[in-house]
Amino acid sequence: MNAIKNELRTTQGERETLKRRVIELTTQLETKSKADADTMTAIDKAELLEAELEDLNVRLDKCESDLEAARTELSELKSRNAELEAENESQREKLDADRSVMEDAKKSLASLHEEYQKVQSKLAQSRGALGAQDDALSSGPDTSQTSVDSPVSEKALGKQREVQPPTPADWKKSATTITTLQRAVWRLRQEKVALEKQLSELKQKLQTLEEENTALGIKLHTSADVASELSKLHIAANERSVNTENKLHAVEKELKRANELIALREREKEDLEIATRSVELARQAEFASRIKSLEAELSDLIKARDAALAQIDDWEENRGMWKRWGEAMALRAKQWQEEARKARKPRSVETNVHTKVHLEEPPPLTPPAVTTMYLSSDMGGDPAHTRKRPHDMPDTNVDGHCDVAQYSSDDTIQPRPERAENGESGGRKKARFENSVTGR
């Protein structure tokens, strides 16, 4: 029982030690699970990079919105420029048409001017001829003048012709011709005025078109400047976007490194947890198996204790029987001594023959079964030494360690050292019995 108690105390001590070890490992795991300075620095850097990335994204969105607005404005300006170019082209076509009309008007004006000059010359000739006729009429019928309408024949060239007086038909014809010429001159003057007015209108239109063309050129220059500015803004936005992408790649690399570091720490923590749990499970399995073995040993020891207690009762009863037998044998030995002492007295031969003392022999006892038991070294015996003893008699060896006997039917029952007989009392009884036997 003391050995079992000691084993249980040892097991409880090991359990307490394991509990303390589990607490220490839990503390270490919690300490390792906390983020260290490098991890916190990486996390702070990642947060700063994320904030900078968000700022860059905001700025990039703003640049993209400005770029979209500039593109929209540029497309509007391009469409307006296309409209203005189309309008300019139409105005140019109109101007070309007006120029062609002006050229035609100038040509017609020149032809009219030539015709006017011809009419003026003809009118002057007619007036000269009329004046000459008037002079001839006023000077007399002898004055030879050529008629205005009378053609000069080839025969009359170089010769004087007789002047005939104008007839009323000639006067009427001359008046009609003058009236016709005057009407033609008035018509030509009206046409000239209309053409000059149209020419002035065309000049005004041309000046207006030139002014519009100048305004369109200014607008085109302005749109070109705006387009160049927009292209510069677009280039700057592209550069900013490239820089932002580079920073974004750098931030992604930093975040990747931080994530790899965090994943490595997580894997280390998981490996440590798995190792700790495996060690704990192995310890628990070992303790469970040890507890089961101890429980099995305890049950075996309880069975051995019960069997030993039952055997002790048998041994006590046997001991009493052997004690009574020893006392009876001692009493019988005393009787034998008395009878032997009486028998030593001198008697006659006949008397001795007839009165021979027949000593009473002790009752025959069947020797108990002897079992050879090999004492193990942990029970205080020598493994190379064997001892023969009765099956149901306790060991009375004074020199060795006293152990309880075992049943021959059950070899698994271990002897109990605590139930052994006292060596000294057994030795005294054995010596007294031997002395009584030898004294007989």
Short mmCIF file of C-alpha atoms in Angstrom, two decimals:
data_model
loop_
_atom_site.label_atom_id
_atom_site.label_comp_id
_atom_site.label_asym_id
_atom_site.label_seq_id
_atom_site.Cartn_x
_atom_site.Cartn_y
_atom_site.Cartn_z
CA MET A 1 0.00 0.00 0.00
CA ASN A 2 2.83 2.40 0.80
CA ALA A 3 4.39 1.70 -2.59
CA ILE A 4 1.07 2.44 -4.29
CA LYS A 5 0.72 5.65 -2.29
CA ASN A 6 4.26 6.65 -3.22
CA GLU A 7 3.51 5.91 -6.87
CA LEU A 8 0.34 7.99 -6.70
CA ARG A 9 2.24 10.84 -5.05
CA THR A 10 4.88 10.64 -7.79
CA THR A 11 2.16 10.70 -10.45
CA GLN A 12 0.50 13.71 -8.81
CA GLY A 13 3.85 15.47 -8.65
CA GLU A 14 4.44 14.79 -12.34
CA ARG A 15 0.95 16.10 -13.09
CA GLU A 16 1.68 19.31 -11.21
CA THR A 17 4.98 19.62 -13.06
CA LEU A 18 3.22 19.13 -16.39
CA LYS A 19 0.57 21.70 -15.45
CA ARG A 20 3.30 24.22 -14.66
CA ARG A 21 5.02 23.35 -17.95
CA VAL A 22 1.75 23.84 -19.85
CA ILE A 23 1.28 27.22 -18.15
CA GLU A 24 4.84 28.21 -19.08
CA LEU A 25 4.35 27.09 -22.69
CA THR A 26 1.05 28.99 -22.85
CA THR A 27 2.79 32.11 -21.55
CA GLN A 28 5.58 31.69 -24.08
CA LEU A 29 3.04 31.16 -26.85
CA GLU A 30 1.14 34.29 -25.85
CA THR A 31 4.41 36.20 -25.71
CA LYS A 32 5.40 34.96 -29.16
CA SER A 33 1.95 35.60 -30.54
CA LYS A 34 2.31 39.27 -29.68
CA ALA A 35 3.72 41.34 -32.53
CA ASP A 36 7.35 42.36 -32.00
CA ALA A 37 8.98 45.67 -32.91
CA ASP A 38 9.89 44.63 -36.45
CA THR A 39 6.36 43.46 -37.16
CA MET A 40 4.88 46.64 -35.69
CA THR A 41 7.33 48.74 -37.74
CA ALA A 42 6.37 46.83 -40.88
CA ILE A 43 2.68 47.25 -40.03
CA ASP A 44 3.16 50.99 -39.43
CA LYS A 45 5.04 51.29 -42.71
CA ALA A 46 2.28 49.38 -44.45
CA GLU A 47 -0.35 51.68 -42.92
CA LEU A 48 1.63 54.79 -43.94
CA LEU A 49 2.08 53.37 -47.42
CA GLU A 50 -1.63 52.59 -47.60
CA ALA A 51 -2.46 56.17 -46.53
CA GLU A 52 -0.02 57.55 -49.12
CA LEU A 53 -1.48 55.16 -51.67
CA GLU A 54 -4.98 56.41 -50.88
CA ASP A 55 -3.76 60.01 -51.25
CA LEU A 56 -2.10 59.12 -54.54
CA ASN A 57 -5.28 57.39 -55.67
CA VAL A 58 -7.28 60.51 -54.78
CA ARG A 59 -4.82 62.69 -56.65
CA LEU A 60 -4.82 60.28 -59.56
CA ASP A 61 -8.62 60.33 -59.64
CA LYS A 62 -8.49 64.14 -59.60
CA CYS A 63 -5.94 64.16 -62.42
CA GLU A 64 -8.07 61.69 -64.35
CA SER A 65 -11.16 63.85 -63.81
CA ASP A 66 -9.20 66.94 -64.92
CA LEU A 67 -7.91 64.97 -67.89
CA GLU A 68 -11.44 63.86 -68.74
CA ALA A 69 -12.67 67.46 -68.45
CA ALA A 70 -9.78 68.65 -70.62
CA ARG A 71 -10.49 65.89 -73.12
CA THR A 72 -14.16 66.88 -73.14
CA GLU A 73 -13.24 70.54 -73.63
CA LEU A 74 -10.74 69.57 -76.33
CA SER A 75 -13.37 67.48 -78.09
CA GLU A 76 -15.79 70.40 -77.84
CA LEU A 77 -13.14 72.76 -79.19
CA LYS A 78 -12.34 70.29 -81.95
CA SER A 79 -16.01 70.02 -82.85
CA ARG A 80 -16.30 73.83 -82.71
CA ASN A 81 -13.15 74.10 -84.79
CA ALA A 82 -14.60 71.64 -87.29
CA GLU A 83 -17.80 73.68 -87.39
CA LEU A 84 -15.82 76.87 -87.82
CA GLU A 85 -13.70 75.25 -90.52
CA ALA A 86 -16.85 74.09 -92.28
CA GLU A 87 -18.33 77.57 -91.91
CA ASN A 88 -15.06 79.09 -93.08
CA GLU A 89 -15.06 76.75 -96.04
CA SER A 90 -18.63 77.76 -96.86
CA GLN A 91 -17.67 81.42 -96.44
CA ARG A 92 -14.67 80.85 -98.68
CA GLU A 93 -16.92 79.23 -101.23
CA LYS A 94 -19.29 82.19 -100.95
CA LEU A 95 -16.33 84.54 -101.20
CA ASP A 96 -15.08 82.73 -104.27
CA ALA A 97 -18.58 82.92 -105.72
CA ASP A 98 -18.76 86.63 -104.84
CA ARG A 99 -15.32 87.15 -106.31
CA SER A 100 -16.40 85.41 -109.50
CA VAL A 101 -19.53 87.56 -109.48
CA MET A 102 -17.36 90.65 -108.92
CA GLU A 103 -15.09 89.59 -111.74
CA ASP A 104 -18.11 89.10 -113.95
CA ALA A 105 -19.46 92.47 -112.78
CA LYS A 106 -16.09 94.11 -113.45
CA LYS A 107 -15.98 92.52 -116.87
CA SER A 108 -19.56 93.58 -117.61
CA LEU A 109 -18.74 97.05 -116.22
CA ALA A 110 -15.70 97.25 -118.46
CA SER A 111 -17.75 96.15 -121.44
CA LEU A 112 -20.43 98.66 -120.51
CA HIS A 113 -17.76 101.31 -120.09
CA GLU A 114 -16.37 100.48 -123.51
CA GLU A 115 -19.87 100.51 -124.94
CA TYR A 116 -20.45 103.80 -123.16
CA GLN A 117 -17.26 105.17 -124.63
CA LYS A 118 -18.36 104.00 -128.04
CA VAL A 119 -21.78 105.55 -127.55
CA GLN A 120 -20.14 108.75 -126.32
CA SER A 121 -17.91 108.82 -129.38
CA LYS A 122 -20.85 108.10 -131.62
CA LEU A 123 -22.85 110.80 -129.85
CA ALA A 124 -19.99 113.22 -130.28
CA GLN A 125 -19.74 112.32 -133.93
CA SER A 126 -23.49 112.74 -134.31
CA ARG A 127 -23.38 116.04 -132.52
CA GLY A 128 -20.48 117.14 -134.71
CA ALA A 129 -22.33 116.07 -137.82
CA LEU A 130 -25.46 117.84 -136.64
CA GLY A 131 -23.47 120.96 -135.89
CA ALA A 132 -21.88 120.82 -139.30
CA GLN A 133 -25.26 120.39 -140.88
CA ASP A 134 -26.58 123.31 -138.89
CA ASP A 135 -23.67 125.40 -139.99
CA ALA A 136 -24.19 124.34 -143.58
CA LEU A 137 -27.87 125.13 -143.42
CA SER A 138 -27.21 128.41 -141.86
CA SER A 139 -24.49 129.32 -144.37
CA GLY A 140 -26.47 128.32 -147.46
CA PRO A 141 -27.32 125.50 -149.78
CA ASP A 142 -23.97 125.70 -151.51
CA THR A 143 -22.11 124.57 -148.52
CA SER A 144 -21.30 120.99 -149.14
CA GLN A 145 -21.50 118.82 -146.02
CA THR A 146 -21.68 115.19 -145.73
CA SER A 147 -24.75 113.73 -144.21
CA VAL A 148 -24.49 111.99 -140.99
CA ASP A 149 -26.34 108.99 -142.16
CA SER A 150 -25.17 109.09 -145.77
CA PRO A 151 -22.31 106.72 -146.15
CA VAL A 152 -19.27 107.85 -148.05
CA SER A 153 -18.81 105.70 -151.09
CA GLU A 154 -15.54 104.53 -152.38
CA LYS A 155 -15.92 106.67 -155.45
CA ALA A 156 -16.37 109.80 -153.38
CA LEU A 157 -13.09 109.31 -151.51
CA GLY A 158 -10.82 112.18 -152.34
CA LYS A 159 -13.62 114.02 -154.15
CA GLN A 160 -16.09 116.58 -152.89
CA ARG A 161 -19.71 115.64 -152.91
CA GLU A 162 -22.60 117.80 -153.06
CA VAL A 163 -24.35 118.52 -149.71
CA GLN A 164 -27.97 117.67 -149.74
CA PRO A 165 -30.33 119.32 -147.27
CA PRO A 166 -31.66 117.03 -144.49
CA THR A 167 -35.12 115.89 -144.90
CA PRO A 168 -37.68 115.65 -142.06
CA ALA A 169 -37.16 111.94 -142.07
CA ASP A 170 -33.48 112.54 -141.44
CA TRP A 171 -34.28 114.91 -138.59
CA LYS A 172 -36.69 112.44 -137.15
CA LYS A 173 -34.23 109.64 -137.52
CA SER A 174 -31.51 111.72 -135.88
CA ALA A 175 -33.82 112.64 -133.01
CA THR A 176 -34.74 109.01 -132.55
CA THR A 177 -31.11 108.02 -132.57
CA ILE A 178 -30.23 110.71 -130.03
CA THR A 179 -33.11 109.64 -127.82
CA THR A 180 -32.02 106.04 -128.07
CA LEU A 181 -28.44 106.95 -127.24
CA GLN A 182 -29.55 109.11 -124.31
CA ARG A 183 -31.65 106.24 -123.00
CA ALA A 184 -28.75 103.85 -123.46
CA VAL A 185 -26.46 106.28 -121.62
CA TRP A 186 -29.00 106.64 -118.79
CA ARG A 187 -29.42 102.87 -118.65
CA LEU A 188 -25.68 102.37 -118.60
CA ARG A 189 -25.36 104.97 -115.87
CA GLN A 190 -28.04 103.17 -113.82
CA GLU A 191 -26.30 99.85 -114.40
CA LYS A 192 -23.00 101.46 -113.44
CA VAL A 193 -24.50 102.81 -110.23
CA ALA A 194 -26.07 99.43 -109.45
CA LEU A 195 -22.81 97.65 -110.21
CA GLU A 196 -20.86 100.11 -108.06
CA LYS A 197 -23.37 99.63 -105.26
CA GLN A 198 -23.15 95.85 -105.64
CA LEU A 199 -19.36 96.15 -105.74
CA SER A 200 -19.37 98.17 -102.51
CA GLU A 201 -21.65 95.59 -100.93
CA LEU A 202 -19.37 92.81 -102.08
CA LYS A 203 -16.37 94.73 -100.68
CA GLN A 204 -18.17 95.08 -97.37
CA LYS A 205 -19.00 91.37 -97.40
CA LEU A 206 -15.40 90.58 -98.28
CA GLN A 207 -14.18 92.75 -95.41
CA THR A 208 -16.68 91.08 -93.08
CA LEU A 209 -15.52 87.67 -94.23
CA GLU A 210 -11.90 88.69 -93.76
CA GLU A 211 -12.73 89.87 -90.24
CA GLU A 212 -14.52 86.60 -89.57
CA ASN A 213 -11.56 84.72 -90.98
CA THR A 214 -9.28 86.70 -88.70
CA ALA A 215 -11.52 85.88 -85.72
CA LEU A 216 -11.56 82.25 -86.78
CA GLY A 217 -7.76 82.29 -87.07
CA ILE A 218 -7.53 83.78 -83.58
CA LYS A 219 -9.91 81.14 -82.30
CA LEU A 220 -7.91 78.45 -84.07
CA HIS A 221 -4.71 79.78 -82.51
CA THR A 222 -6.47 79.84 -79.14
CA SER A 223 -7.74 76.29 -79.61
CA ALA A 224 -4.24 75.22 -80.67
CA ASP A 225 -2.81 76.85 -77.53
CA VAL A 226 -5.49 75.16 -75.44
CA ALA A 227 -4.74 71.85 -77.14
CA SER A 228 -1.02 72.29 -76.46
CA GLU A 229 -1.77 73.15 -72.83
CA LEU A 230 -4.06 70.14 -72.61
CA SER A 231 -1.36 67.96 -74.15
CA LYS A 232 1.10 69.33 -71.59
CA LEU A 233 -1.41 68.62 -68.82
CA HIS A 234 -1.96 65.16 -70.28
CA ILE A 235 1.80 64.52 -70.35
CA ALA A 236 2.12 65.78 -66.77
CA ALA A 237 -0.82 63.60 -65.72
CA ASN A 238 0.80 60.63 -67.46
CA GLU A 239 4.06 61.34 -65.65
CA ARG A 240 2.20 61.62 -62.36
CA SER A 241 0.35 58.41 -63.12
CA VAL A 242 3.66 56.69 -63.94
CA ASN A 243 5.17 57.98 -60.68
CA THR A 244 2.05 56.90 -58.85
CA GLU A 245 2.24 53.45 -60.43
CA ASN A 246 5.91 53.19 -59.41
CA LYS A 247 5.04 54.21 -55.87
CA LEU A 248 2.13 51.81 -55.98
CA HIS A 249 4.45 48.99 -57.06
CA ALA A 250 6.83 49.91 -54.24
CA VAL A 251 3.94 49.96 -51.79
CA GLU A 252 2.72 46.61 -53.11
CA LYS A 253 6.22 45.18 -52.65
CA GLU A 254 6.34 46.51 -49.07
CA LEU A 255 2.88 45.12 -48.40
CA LYS A 256 3.92 41.79 -49.94
CA ARG A 257 7.00 41.69 -47.69
CA ALA A 258 4.88 42.60 -44.66
CA ASN A 259 2.31 39.95 -45.58
CA GLU A 260 5.05 37.37 -46.07
CA LEU A 261 6.55 38.31 -42.69
CA ILE A 262 3.13 38.11 -41.04
CA ALA A 263 2.42 34.78 -42.78
CA LEU A 264 5.83 33.49 -41.63
CA ARG A 265 5.06 34.56 -38.07
CA GLU A 266 1.64 32.95 -38.33
CA ARG A 267 3.19 29.71 -39.62
CA GLU A 268 5.79 29.77 -36.84
CA LYS A 269 3.05 30.38 -34.30
CA GLU A 270 0.93 27.58 -35.79
CA ASP A 271 3.95 25.24 -35.82
CA LEU A 272 4.68 26.14 -32.21
CA GLU A 273 1.04 25.58 -31.28
CA ILE A 274 1.01 22.26 -33.15
CA ALA A 275 4.26 21.19 -31.48
CA THR A 276 2.95 22.26 -28.07
CA ARG A 277 -0.34 20.48 -28.64
CA SER A 278 1.42 17.38 -29.92
CA VAL A 279 3.71 17.38 -26.87
CA GLU A 280 0.71 17.91 -24.60
CA LEU A 281 -1.23 15.17 -26.37
CA ALA A 282 1.78 12.84 -26.16
CA ARG A 283 2.16 13.65 -22.47
CA GLN A 284 -1.55 13.17 -21.90
CA ALA A 285 -1.49 9.88 -23.81
CA GLU A 286 1.55 8.81 -21.80
CA PHE A 287 -0.13 9.82 -18.57
CA ALA A 288 -3.35 8.10 -19.63
CA SER A 289 -1.46 4.91 -20.44
CA ARG A 290 0.49 5.21 -17.21
CA ILE A 291 -2.69 5.84 -15.23
CA LYS A 292 -4.27 2.81 -16.89
CA SER A 293 -1.23 0.70 -16.06
CA LEU A 294 -1.24 2.04 -12.49
CA GLU A 295 -4.95 1.32 -12.22
CA ALA A 296 -4.33 -2.20 -13.52
CA GLU A 297 -1.45 -2.62 -11.05
CA LEU A 298 -3.64 -1.19 -8.31
CA SER A 299 -6.41 -3.64 -9.14
CA ASP A 300 -3.84 -6.47 -9.18
CA LEU A 301 -2.45 -5.25 -5.86
CA ILE A 302 -5.94 -5.07 -4.41
CA LYS A 303 -6.55 -8.64 -5.56
CA ALA A 304 -3.18 -9.68 -4.12
CA ARG A 305 -4.02 -7.88 -0.88
CA ASP A 306 -7.36 -9.65 -0.61
CA ALA A 307 -5.71 -13.00 -1.41
CA ALA A 308 -2.91 -12.25 1.06
CA LEU A 309 -5.42 -11.35 3.76
CA ALA A 310 -7.25 -14.59 3.11
CA GLN A 311 -3.93 -16.45 3.15
CA ILE A 312 -2.93 -14.70 6.38
CA ASP A 313 -6.05 -16.06 8.01
CA ASP A 314 -5.09 -19.53 6.80
CA TRP A 315 -1.56 -18.98 8.04
CA GLU A 316 -2.82 -17.83 11.43
CA GLU A 317 -4.93 -20.95 11.71
CA ASN A 318 -1.96 -23.10 10.58
CA ARG A 319 0.25 -21.31 13.04
CA GLY A 320 -2.14 -22.08 15.85
CA MET A 321 -2.24 -25.72 14.81
CA TRP A 322 1.57 -25.88 14.63
CA LYS A 323 1.78 -24.12 18.00
CA ARG A 324 -0.57 -26.60 19.59
CA TRP A 325 1.32 -29.44 17.93
CA GLY A 326 4.59 -28.04 19.26
CA GLU A 327 3.18 -27.72 22.75
CA ALA A 328 1.85 -31.27 22.54
CA MET A 329 5.20 -32.46 21.25
CA ALA A 330 6.99 -30.59 24.05
CA LEU A 331 4.68 -32.16 26.61
CA ARG A 332 5.22 -35.56 25.01
CA ALA A 333 8.96 -34.96 25.08
CA LYS A 334 8.78 -34.22 28.79
CA GLN A 335 6.82 -37.41 29.31
CA TRP A 336 9.44 -39.27 27.29
CA GLN A 337 12.19 -37.75 29.41
CA GLU A 338 10.40 -38.80 32.60
CA GLU A 339 9.85 -42.28 31.29
CA ALA A 340 13.47 -42.46 30.14
CA ARG A 341 14.70 -41.30 33.54
CA LYS A 342 12.54 -43.88 35.25
CA ALA A 343 13.77 -46.49 32.85
CA ARG A 344 17.40 -45.81 33.78
CA LYS A 345 16.88 -47.37 37.24
CA PRO A 346 18.61 -50.85 37.65
CA ARG A 347 16.28 -53.75 37.26
CA SER A 348 16.71 -57.39 36.64
CA VAL A 349 17.00 -58.70 33.17
CA GLU A 350 13.70 -60.38 33.34
CA THR A 351 12.10 -57.38 34.69
CA ASN A 352 13.72 -55.37 31.96
CA VAL A 353 12.60 -57.82 29.39
CA HIS A 354 9.08 -58.04 30.67
CA THR A 355 8.82 -54.44 31.64
CA LYS A 356 10.35 -52.83 28.50
CA VAL A 357 9.20 -49.27 28.08
CA HIS A 358 7.60 -48.67 24.77
CA LEU A 359 8.06 -44.97 23.98
CA GLU A 360 5.15 -43.33 22.33
CA GLU A 361 5.98 -42.04 18.92
CA PRO A 362 4.60 -38.68 17.79
CA PRO A 363 1.59 -38.81 15.62
CA PRO A 364 2.45 -39.21 11.97
CA LEU A 365 2.16 -35.97 10.10
CA THR A 366 2.02 -35.72 6.41
CA PRO A 367 4.61 -33.22 5.26
CA PRO A 368 3.06 -30.23 3.54
CA ALA A 369 3.73 -29.51 -0.09
CA VAL A 370 7.05 -27.78 -0.60
CA THR A 371 7.25 -25.01 -3.20
CA THR A 372 10.53 -23.76 -4.54
CA MET A 373 10.35 -19.96 -4.66
CA TYR A 374 12.90 -17.77 -6.33
CA LEU A 375 13.16 -14.57 -4.38
CA SER A 376 13.66 -11.52 -6.53
CA SER A 377 16.26 -8.91 -5.71
CA ASP A 378 13.63 -6.25 -5.02
CA MET A 379 12.12 -8.43 -2.25
CA GLY A 380 15.43 -8.72 -0.47
CA GLY A 381 16.50 -12.10 -1.81
CA ASP A 382 19.30 -13.40 -3.93
CA PRO A 383 18.27 -14.31 -7.49
CA ALA A 384 20.77 -17.23 -7.47
CA HIS A 385 19.53 -18.60 -4.08
CA THR A 386 16.52 -20.91 -3.74
CA ARG A 387 14.64 -21.86 -0.59
CA LYS A 388 12.36 -24.80 0.09
CA ARG A 389 9.44 -24.18 2.41
CA PRO A 390 5.97 -25.57 3.01
CA HIS A 391 3.16 -24.34 0.85
CA ASP A 392 1.03 -22.94 3.67
CA MET A 393 3.77 -22.09 6.20
CA PRO A 394 5.23 -18.63 6.52
CA ASP A 395 8.93 -18.09 5.93
CA THR A 396 10.84 -18.21 9.25
CA ASN A 397 14.27 -17.43 7.89
CA VAL A 398 15.91 -15.08 10.34
CA ASP A 399 18.70 -14.00 8.00
CA GLY A 400 16.61 -13.17 4.95
CA HIS A 401 13.68 -10.91 4.32
CA CYS A 402 10.38 -12.36 5.45
CA ASP A 403 7.77 -12.64 2.73
CA VAL A 404 4.36 -14.13 2.68
CA ALA A 405 3.78 -17.42 0.90
CA GLN A 406 2.07 -17.80 -2.44
CA TYR A 407 -0.53 -20.24 -3.60
CA SER A 408 0.80 -22.72 -6.07
CA SER A 409 -2.35 -22.28 -8.18
CA ASP A 410 -1.82 -18.51 -8.66
CA ASP A 411 1.75 -17.49 -9.46
CA THR A 412 0.81 -13.87 -10.29
CA ILE A 413 0.14 -12.91 -6.67
CA GLN A 414 3.08 -10.98 -5.31
CA PRO A 415 4.12 -11.49 -1.67
CA ARG A 416 3.65 -8.66 0.77
CA PRO A 417 6.69 -7.80 2.87
CA GLU A 418 4.55 -6.08 5.49
CA ARG A 419 2.75 -9.35 6.40
CA ALA A 420 5.91 -11.39 7.03
CA GLU A 421 6.41 -13.20 10.34
CA ASN A 422 8.71 -11.89 12.93
CA GLY A 423 12.08 -13.56 12.42
CA GLU A 424 13.15 -13.56 16.03
CA SER A 425 9.97 -15.19 17.38
CA GLY A 426 10.07 -17.80 14.62
CA GLY A 427 13.73 -18.47 15.36
CA ARG A 428 13.10 -18.92 19.08
CA LYS A 429 10.24 -21.33 18.42
CA LYS A 430 12.40 -23.32 16.01
CA ALA A 431 15.30 -23.46 18.48
CA ARG A 432 13.00 -24.53 21.32
CA PHE A 433 11.50 -27.26 19.16
CA GLU A 434 14.94 -28.53 18.11
CA ASN A 435 16.17 -28.52 21.71
CA SER A 436 13.12 -30.47 22.82
CA VAL A 437 13.65 -33.02 20.07
CA THR A 438 17.40 -33.45 20.77
CA GLY A 439 16.78 -33.69 24.51
CA ARG A 440 14.45 -36.54 23.92
#
